[in-house]
PDB file of C-alpha atoms in Angstrom:
ATOM      1  CA  UNK A   1     -29.133  71.669 -28.770  1.00 45.00           C
ATOM      2  CA  UNK A   2     -26.137  72.878 -30.757  1.00 45.00           C
ATOM      3  CA  UNK A   3     -24.639  69.373 -31.195  1.00 46.00           C
ATOM      4  CA  UNK A   4     -27.703  67.836 -32.958  1.00 48.00           C
ATOM      5  CA  UNK A   5     -27.815  70.821 -35.302  1.00 43.00           C
ATOM      6  CA  UNK A   6     -24.131  70.375 -36.121  1.00 42.00           C
ATOM      7  CA  UNK A   7     -24.592  66.659 -36.692  1.00 48.00           C
ATOM      8  CA  UNK A   8     -27.354  67.434 -39.166  1.00 45.00           C
ATOM      9  CA  UNK A   9     -25.161  70.007 -40.864  1.00 42.00           C
ATOM     10  CA  UNK A  10     -22.347  67.471 -41.190  1.00 45.00           C
ATOM     11  CA  UNK A  11     -24.686  64.974 -42.795  1.00 45.00           C
ATOM     12  CA  UNK A  12     -26.108  67.525 -45.208  1.00 43.00           C
ATOM     13  CA  UNK A  13     -22.781  69.016 -46.168  1.00 44.00           C
ATOM     14  CA  UNK A  14     -21.032  65.684 -46.576  1.00 47.00           C
ATOM     15  CA  UNK A  15     -17.890  66.973 -44.914  1.00 60.00           C
ATOM     16  CA  UNK A  16     -17.099  68.420 -41.536  1.00 70.00           C
ATOM     17  CA  UNK A  17     -15.486  71.737 -40.747  1.00 85.00           C
ATOM     18  CA  UNK A  18     -13.052  72.228 -37.892  1.00 82.00           C
ATOM     19  CA  UNK A  19     -15.880  73.831 -35.908  1.00 85.00           C
ATOM     20  CA  UNK A  20     -18.081  70.765 -36.496  1.00 91.00           C
ATOM     21  CA  UNK A  21     -15.258  68.455 -35.373  1.00 92.00           C
ATOM     22  CA  UNK A  22     -14.712  70.536 -32.234  1.00 93.00           C
ATOM     23  CA  UNK A  23     -18.430  70.349 -31.404  1.00 94.00           C
ATOM     24  CA  UNK A  24     -18.486  66.585 -31.983  1.00 95.00           C
ATOM     25  CA  UNK A  25     -15.385  66.119 -29.826  1.00 95.00           C
ATOM     26  CA  UNK A  26     -16.897  68.173 -27.031  1.00 95.00           C
ATOM     27  CA  UNK A  27     -20.188  66.293 -27.191  1.00 96.00           C
ATOM     28  CA  UNK A  28     -18.435  62.921 -27.299  1.00 96.00           C
ATOM     29  CA  UNK A  29     -16.096  63.885 -24.456  1.00 95.00           C
ATOM     30  CA  UNK A  30     -19.009  65.011 -22.270  1.00 96.00           C
ATOM     31  CA  UNK A  31     -21.030  61.850 -22.895  1.00 97.00           C
ATOM     32  CA  UNK A  32     -18.332  59.163 -23.042  1.00 95.00           C
ATOM     33  CA  UNK A  33     -15.564  60.175 -20.660  1.00 93.00           C
ATOM     34  CA  UNK A  34     -17.556  60.069 -17.398  1.00 94.00           C
ATOM     35  CA  UNK A  35     -17.439  56.274 -17.620  1.00 92.00           C
ATOM     36  CA  UNK A  36     -13.637  56.217 -17.129  1.00 90.00           C
ATOM     37  CA  UNK A  37     -13.606  57.498 -13.522  1.00 91.00           C
ATOM     38  CA  UNK A  38     -16.302  54.915 -12.766  1.00 91.00           C
ATOM     39  CA  UNK A  39     -13.992  52.167 -14.045  1.00 88.00           C
ATOM     40  CA  UNK A  40     -11.105  53.508 -11.949  1.00 88.00           C
ATOM     41  CA  UNK A  41     -13.281  53.729  -8.831  1.00 91.00           C
ATOM     42  CA  UNK A  42     -14.584  50.225  -9.393  1.00 90.00           C
ATOM     43  CA  UNK A  43     -10.973  48.983  -9.606  1.00 89.00           C
ATOM     44  CA  UNK A  44      -9.889  50.919  -6.510  1.00 90.00           C
ATOM     45  CA  UNK A  45     -12.845  49.636  -4.487  1.00 93.00           C
ATOM     46  CA  UNK A  46     -12.239  46.047  -5.585  1.00 92.00           C
ATOM     47  CA  UNK A  47      -8.521  46.227  -4.790  1.00 91.00           C
ATOM     48  CA  UNK A  48      -9.362  47.617  -1.344  1.00 93.00           C
ATOM     49  CA  UNK A  49     -11.984  44.921  -0.743  1.00 94.00           C
ATOM     50  CA  UNK A  50     -10.560  41.824  -2.475  1.00 93.00           C
ATOM     51  CA  UNK A  51      -6.935  42.657  -3.189  1.00 91.00           C
ATOM     52  CA  UNK A  52      -5.200  43.003  -6.531  1.00 92.00           C
ATOM     53  CA  UNK A  53      -5.871  39.416  -7.621  1.00 91.00           C
ATOM     54  CA  UNK A  54      -9.567  39.944  -6.907  1.00 89.00           C
ATOM     55  CA  UNK A  55      -9.590  42.955  -9.200  1.00 90.00           C
ATOM     56  CA  UNK A  56      -8.331  41.065 -12.261  1.00 93.00           C
ATOM     57  CA  UNK A  57     -11.784  39.667 -13.162  1.00 89.00           C
ATOM     58  CA  UNK A  58     -13.260  43.132 -12.629  1.00 86.00           C
ATOM     59  CA  UNK A  59     -10.840  44.615 -15.143  1.00 87.00           C
ATOM     60  CA  UNK A  60     -11.521  41.770 -17.573  1.00 90.00           C
ATOM     61  CA  UNK A  61     -15.311  41.564 -17.350  1.00 91.00           C
ATOM     62  CA  UNK A  62     -16.955  44.353 -15.379  1.00 90.00           C
ATOM     63  CA  UNK A  63     -15.035  47.290 -16.866  1.00 89.00           C
ATOM     64  CA  UNK A  64     -15.880  46.310 -20.472  1.00 92.00           C
ATOM     65  CA  UNK A  65     -19.485  45.700 -19.397  1.00 93.00           C
ATOM     66  CA  UNK A  66     -19.645  49.214 -17.946  1.00 92.00           C
ATOM     67  CA  UNK A  67     -18.337  50.644 -21.226  1.00 93.00           C
ATOM     68  CA  UNK A  68     -20.748  48.526 -23.233  1.00 94.00           C
ATOM     69  CA  UNK A  69     -23.725  49.621 -21.145  1.00 96.00           C
ATOM     70  CA  UNK A  70     -22.878  53.295 -21.638  1.00 96.00           C
ATOM     71  CA  UNK A  71     -22.299  52.745 -25.357  1.00 96.00           C
ATOM     72  CA  UNK A  72     -25.685  51.070 -25.696  1.00 97.00           C
ATOM     73  CA  UNK A  73     -27.354  54.008 -23.924  1.00 96.00           C
ATOM     74  CA  UNK A  74     -25.788  56.330 -26.480  1.00 97.00           C
ATOM     75  CA  UNK A  75     -26.131  54.097 -29.552  1.00 97.00           C
ATOM     76  CA  UNK A  76     -22.352  54.155 -30.021  1.00 97.00           C
ATOM     77  CA  UNK A  77     -19.486  51.687 -29.821  1.00 96.00           C
ATOM     78  CA  UNK A  78     -16.958  52.149 -27.014  1.00 96.00           C
ATOM     79  CA  UNK A  79     -13.973  50.053 -25.994  1.00 95.00           C
ATOM     80  CA  UNK A  80     -10.495  50.219 -24.527  1.00 94.00           C
ATOM     81  CA  UNK A  81      -7.632  49.554 -26.943  1.00 97.00           C
ATOM     82  CA  UNK A  82      -3.865  49.387 -26.564  1.00 97.00           C
ATOM     83  CA  UNK A  83      -0.719  48.796 -28.574  1.00 97.00           C
ATOM     84  CA  UNK A  84       0.291  46.331 -25.832  1.00 95.00           C
ATOM     85  CA  UNK A  85      -2.858  44.305 -25.355  1.00 94.00           C
ATOM     86  CA  UNK A  86      -3.746  42.279 -22.340  1.00 93.00           C
ATOM     87  CA  UNK A  87      -6.889  40.836 -23.899  1.00 89.00           C
ATOM     88  CA  UNK A  88      -6.396  40.617 -27.691  1.00 90.00           C
ATOM     89  CA  UNK A  89     -10.043  39.642 -28.264  1.00 88.00           C
ATOM     90  CA  UNK A  90     -11.250  42.995 -26.955  1.00 89.00           C
ATOM     91  CA  UNK A  91      -8.326  45.385 -26.977  1.00 92.00           C
ATOM     92  CA  UNK A  92      -6.561  44.972 -30.304  1.00 96.00           C
ATOM     93  CA  UNK A  93      -6.740  48.277 -32.166  1.00 97.00           C
ATOM     94  CA  UNK A  94      -7.821  48.523 -35.777  1.00 96.00           C
ATOM     95  CA  UNK A  95      -5.689  50.494 -38.284  1.00 96.00           C
ATOM     96  CA  UNK A  96      -7.221  53.870 -37.376  1.00 97.00           C
ATOM     97  CA  UNK A  97      -6.826  53.225 -33.651  1.00 97.00           C
ATOM     98  CA  UNK A  98      -3.245  52.021 -34.125  1.00 98.00           C
ATOM     99  CA  UNK A  99      -2.372  55.245 -35.950  1.00 97.00           C
ATOM    100  CA  UNK A 100      -3.927  57.343 -33.177  1.00 98.00           C
ATOM    101  CA  UNK A 101      -2.199  55.400 -30.386  1.00 97.00           C
ATOM    102  CA  UNK A 102       1.125  55.771 -32.190  1.00 97.00           C
ATOM    103  CA  UNK A 103       0.460  59.503 -32.529  1.00 97.00           C
ATOM    104  CA  UNK A 104      -0.389  59.708 -28.819  1.00 97.00           C
ATOM    105  CA  UNK A 105       2.950  58.080 -27.938  1.00 95.00           C
ATOM    106  CA  UNK A 106       4.818  60.549 -30.154  1.00 96.00           C
ATOM    107  CA  UNK A 107       2.923  63.512 -28.733  1.00 97.00           C
ATOM    108  CA  UNK A 108       3.578  62.328 -25.163  1.00 95.00           C
ATOM    109  CA  UNK A 109       7.281  61.903 -25.972  1.00 94.00           C
ATOM    110  CA  UNK A 110       7.243  65.511 -27.219  1.00 96.00           C
ATOM    111  CA  UNK A 111       5.922  66.666 -23.846  1.00 95.00           C
ATOM    112  CA  UNK A 112       2.124  66.684 -24.147  1.00 96.00           C
ATOM    113  CA  UNK A 113       0.503  65.330 -20.976  1.00 95.00           C
ATOM    114  CA  UNK A 114      -1.157  61.953 -21.476  1.00 93.00           C
ATOM    115  CA  UNK A 115      -4.280  63.268 -19.752  1.00 91.00           C
ATOM    116  CA  UNK A 116      -4.822  65.767 -22.587  1.00 93.00           C
ATOM    117  CA  UNK A 117      -4.312  63.483 -25.572  1.00 97.00           C
ATOM    118  CA  UNK A 118      -7.411  63.047 -27.697  1.00 97.00           C
ATOM    119  CA  UNK A 119      -8.394  63.000 -31.332  1.00 97.00           C
ATOM    120  CA  UNK A 120     -11.654  63.056 -33.240  1.00 97.00           C
ATOM    121  CA  UNK A 121     -12.517  62.981 -36.897  1.00 95.00           C
ATOM    122  CA  UNK A 122     -15.297  62.169 -39.312  1.00 95.00           C
ATOM    123  CA  UNK A 123     -14.398  59.111 -41.379  1.00 94.00           C
ATOM    124  CA  UNK A 124     -16.130  57.478 -44.308  1.00 92.00           C
ATOM    125  CA  UNK A 125     -16.632  53.752 -44.007  1.00 88.00           C
ATOM    126  CA  UNK A 126     -16.331  51.211 -46.824  1.00 85.00           C
ATOM    127  CA  UNK A 127     -20.138  51.341 -47.247  1.00 90.00           C
ATOM    128  CA  UNK A 128     -19.947  55.105 -47.840  1.00 90.00           C
ATOM    129  CA  UNK A 129     -21.540  56.053 -44.511  1.00 91.00           C
ATOM    130  CA  UNK A 130     -19.878  58.617 -42.279  1.00 92.00           C
ATOM    131  CA  UNK A 131     -19.115  58.166 -38.610  1.00 95.00           C
ATOM    132  CA  UNK A 132     -17.331  60.158 -35.968  1.00 97.00           C
ATOM    133  CA  UNK A 133     -14.333  58.422 -34.413  1.00 98.00           C
ATOM    134  CA  UNK A 134     -12.898  59.640 -31.141  1.00 98.00           C
ATOM    135  CA  UNK A 135     -10.070  58.476 -28.926  1.00 98.00           C
ATOM    136  CA  UNK A 136      -8.828  59.660 -25.561  1.00 97.00           C
ATOM    137  CA  UNK A 137      -5.589  58.406 -24.007  1.00 97.00           C
ATOM    138  CA  UNK A 138      -5.811  56.460 -20.762  1.00 95.00           C
ATOM    139  CA  UNK A 139      -2.742  57.092 -18.614  1.00 94.00           C
ATOM    140  CA  UNK A 140      -1.453  54.555 -16.106  1.00 93.00           C
ATOM    141  CA  UNK A 141      -2.578  55.387 -12.582  1.00 89.00           C
ATOM    142  CA  UNK A 142      -1.517  54.038  -9.230  1.00 88.00           C
ATOM    143  CA  UNK A 143      -4.212  51.355  -9.223  1.00 86.00           C
ATOM    144  CA  UNK A 144      -2.871  50.037 -12.555  1.00 89.00           C
ATOM    145  CA  UNK A 145       0.739  49.474 -11.534  1.00 92.00           C
ATOM    146  CA  UNK A 146       0.237  46.247  -9.558  1.00 91.00           C
ATOM    147  CA  UNK A 147      -0.724  44.476 -12.802  1.00 92.00           C
ATOM    148  CA  UNK A 148       0.667  46.709 -15.551  1.00 94.00           C
ATOM    149  CA  UNK A 149       3.918  47.947 -13.988  1.00 94.00           C
ATOM    150  CA  UNK A 150       7.480  46.673 -14.184  1.00 95.00           C
ATOM    151  CA  UNK A 151       7.271  42.851 -14.430  1.00 94.00           C
ATOM    152  CA  UNK A 152      10.055  42.568 -11.834  1.00 95.00           C
ATOM    153  CA  UNK A 153       7.813  44.393  -9.353  1.00 94.00           C
ATOM    154  CA  UNK A 154       4.629  42.408  -9.984  1.00 95.00           C
ATOM    155  CA  UNK A 155       3.980  39.969  -7.141  1.00 93.00           C
ATOM    156  CA  UNK A 156       4.368  36.278  -8.087  1.00 94.00           C
ATOM    157  CA  UNK A 157       0.738  35.458  -7.216  1.00 93.00           C
ATOM    158  CA  UNK A 158      -0.438  38.326  -9.445  1.00 94.00           C
ATOM    159  CA  UNK A 159       1.810  37.130 -12.287  1.00 93.00           C
ATOM    160  CA  UNK A 160       0.311  33.659 -11.928  1.00 93.00           C
ATOM    161  CA  UNK A 161      -3.258  34.993 -11.987  1.00 92.00           C
ATOM    162  CA  UNK A 162      -2.501  37.204 -14.985  1.00 94.00           C
ATOM    163  CA  UNK A 163      -0.940  34.284 -16.864  1.00 93.00           C
ATOM    164  CA  UNK A 164      -4.028  32.171 -16.156  1.00 93.00           C
ATOM    165  CA  UNK A 165      -6.533  34.908 -17.023  1.00 92.00           C
ATOM    166  CA  UNK A 166      -4.628  36.487 -19.918  1.00 93.00           C
ATOM    167  CA  UNK A 167      -2.359  33.896 -21.565  1.00 92.00           C
ATOM    168  CA  UNK A 168      -1.420  36.337 -24.357  1.00 92.00           C
ATOM    169  CA  UNK A 169      -0.707  39.287 -22.046  1.00 92.00           C
ATOM    170  CA  UNK A 170       1.691  41.946 -23.315  1.00 93.00           C
ATOM    171  CA  UNK A 171       0.462  44.798 -21.103  1.00 94.00           C
ATOM    172  CA  UNK A 172       3.240  45.198 -18.560  1.00 94.00           C
ATOM    173  CA  UNK A 173       6.269  47.436 -18.227  1.00 95.00           C
ATOM    174  CA  UNK A 174       4.394  50.679 -17.730  1.00 95.00           C
ATOM    175  CA  UNK A 175       5.173  53.448 -15.279  1.00 93.00           C
ATOM    176  CA  UNK A 176       2.762  55.932 -13.752  1.00 93.00           C
ATOM    177  CA  UNK A 177       1.511  58.503 -16.245  1.00 91.00           C
ATOM    178  CA  UNK A 178       2.451  56.576 -19.380  1.00 93.00           C
ATOM    179  CA  UNK A 179      -0.227  55.893 -21.973  1.00 95.00           C
ATOM    180  CA  UNK A 180      -1.704  52.473 -21.214  1.00 94.00           C
ATOM    181  CA  UNK A 181      -4.124  52.687 -24.124  1.00 95.00           C
ATOM    182  CA  UNK A 182      -7.165  54.694 -25.046  1.00 97.00           C
ATOM    183  CA  UNK A 183     -10.914  54.849 -24.929  1.00 97.00           C
ATOM    184  CA  UNK A 184     -12.111  54.456 -28.501  1.00 97.00           C
ATOM    185  CA  UNK A 185     -15.562  55.650 -29.562  1.00 98.00           C
ATOM    186  CA  UNK A 186     -17.413  55.251 -32.821  1.00 97.00           C
ATOM    187  CA  UNK A 187     -20.636  57.154 -33.240  1.00 96.00           C
ATOM    188  CA  UNK A 188     -22.852  57.155 -36.310  1.00 93.00           C
ATOM    189  CA  UNK A 189     -23.674  60.421 -37.999  1.00 90.00           C
TER     190      UNK A 189
END
């Protein structure tokens, strides 16, 4: 019950304290992040059942649908974004997201583990309304490398399927543990 009280306090005060931000981050983390392991499991199961090429449509359609369903349950907006997009229609970051992703890359280069990179802040929109924005880095895992790894190591049939499915793909060249992108959440206050 602490989070709703803090949300009310943020709205009444007009600005958020560090304690409010921490509570909002915790609440957002607890409600939004459980969807990510579901996406990974869905990808692993599909790769095991249908192979890597069979998982490409899952990554393109089913993973965003899973995020969208959870976001609708919460009344938030959730999506995956990246500086190197595979699907520009869905994954191109806005200015705030670009700044956070750039910060994540710098923090990772300074030694912070990608699995711990997150940010959250209350922002004021052009219409004067406040919202809480949250991002959590998504590191490259083993299941990702067949499609997002070194282009020289991606199988020719996978390259062909990626080129057909994602003609504007820029999301290759990653190694395990690097930041592939982030889960971005916007929640109204």
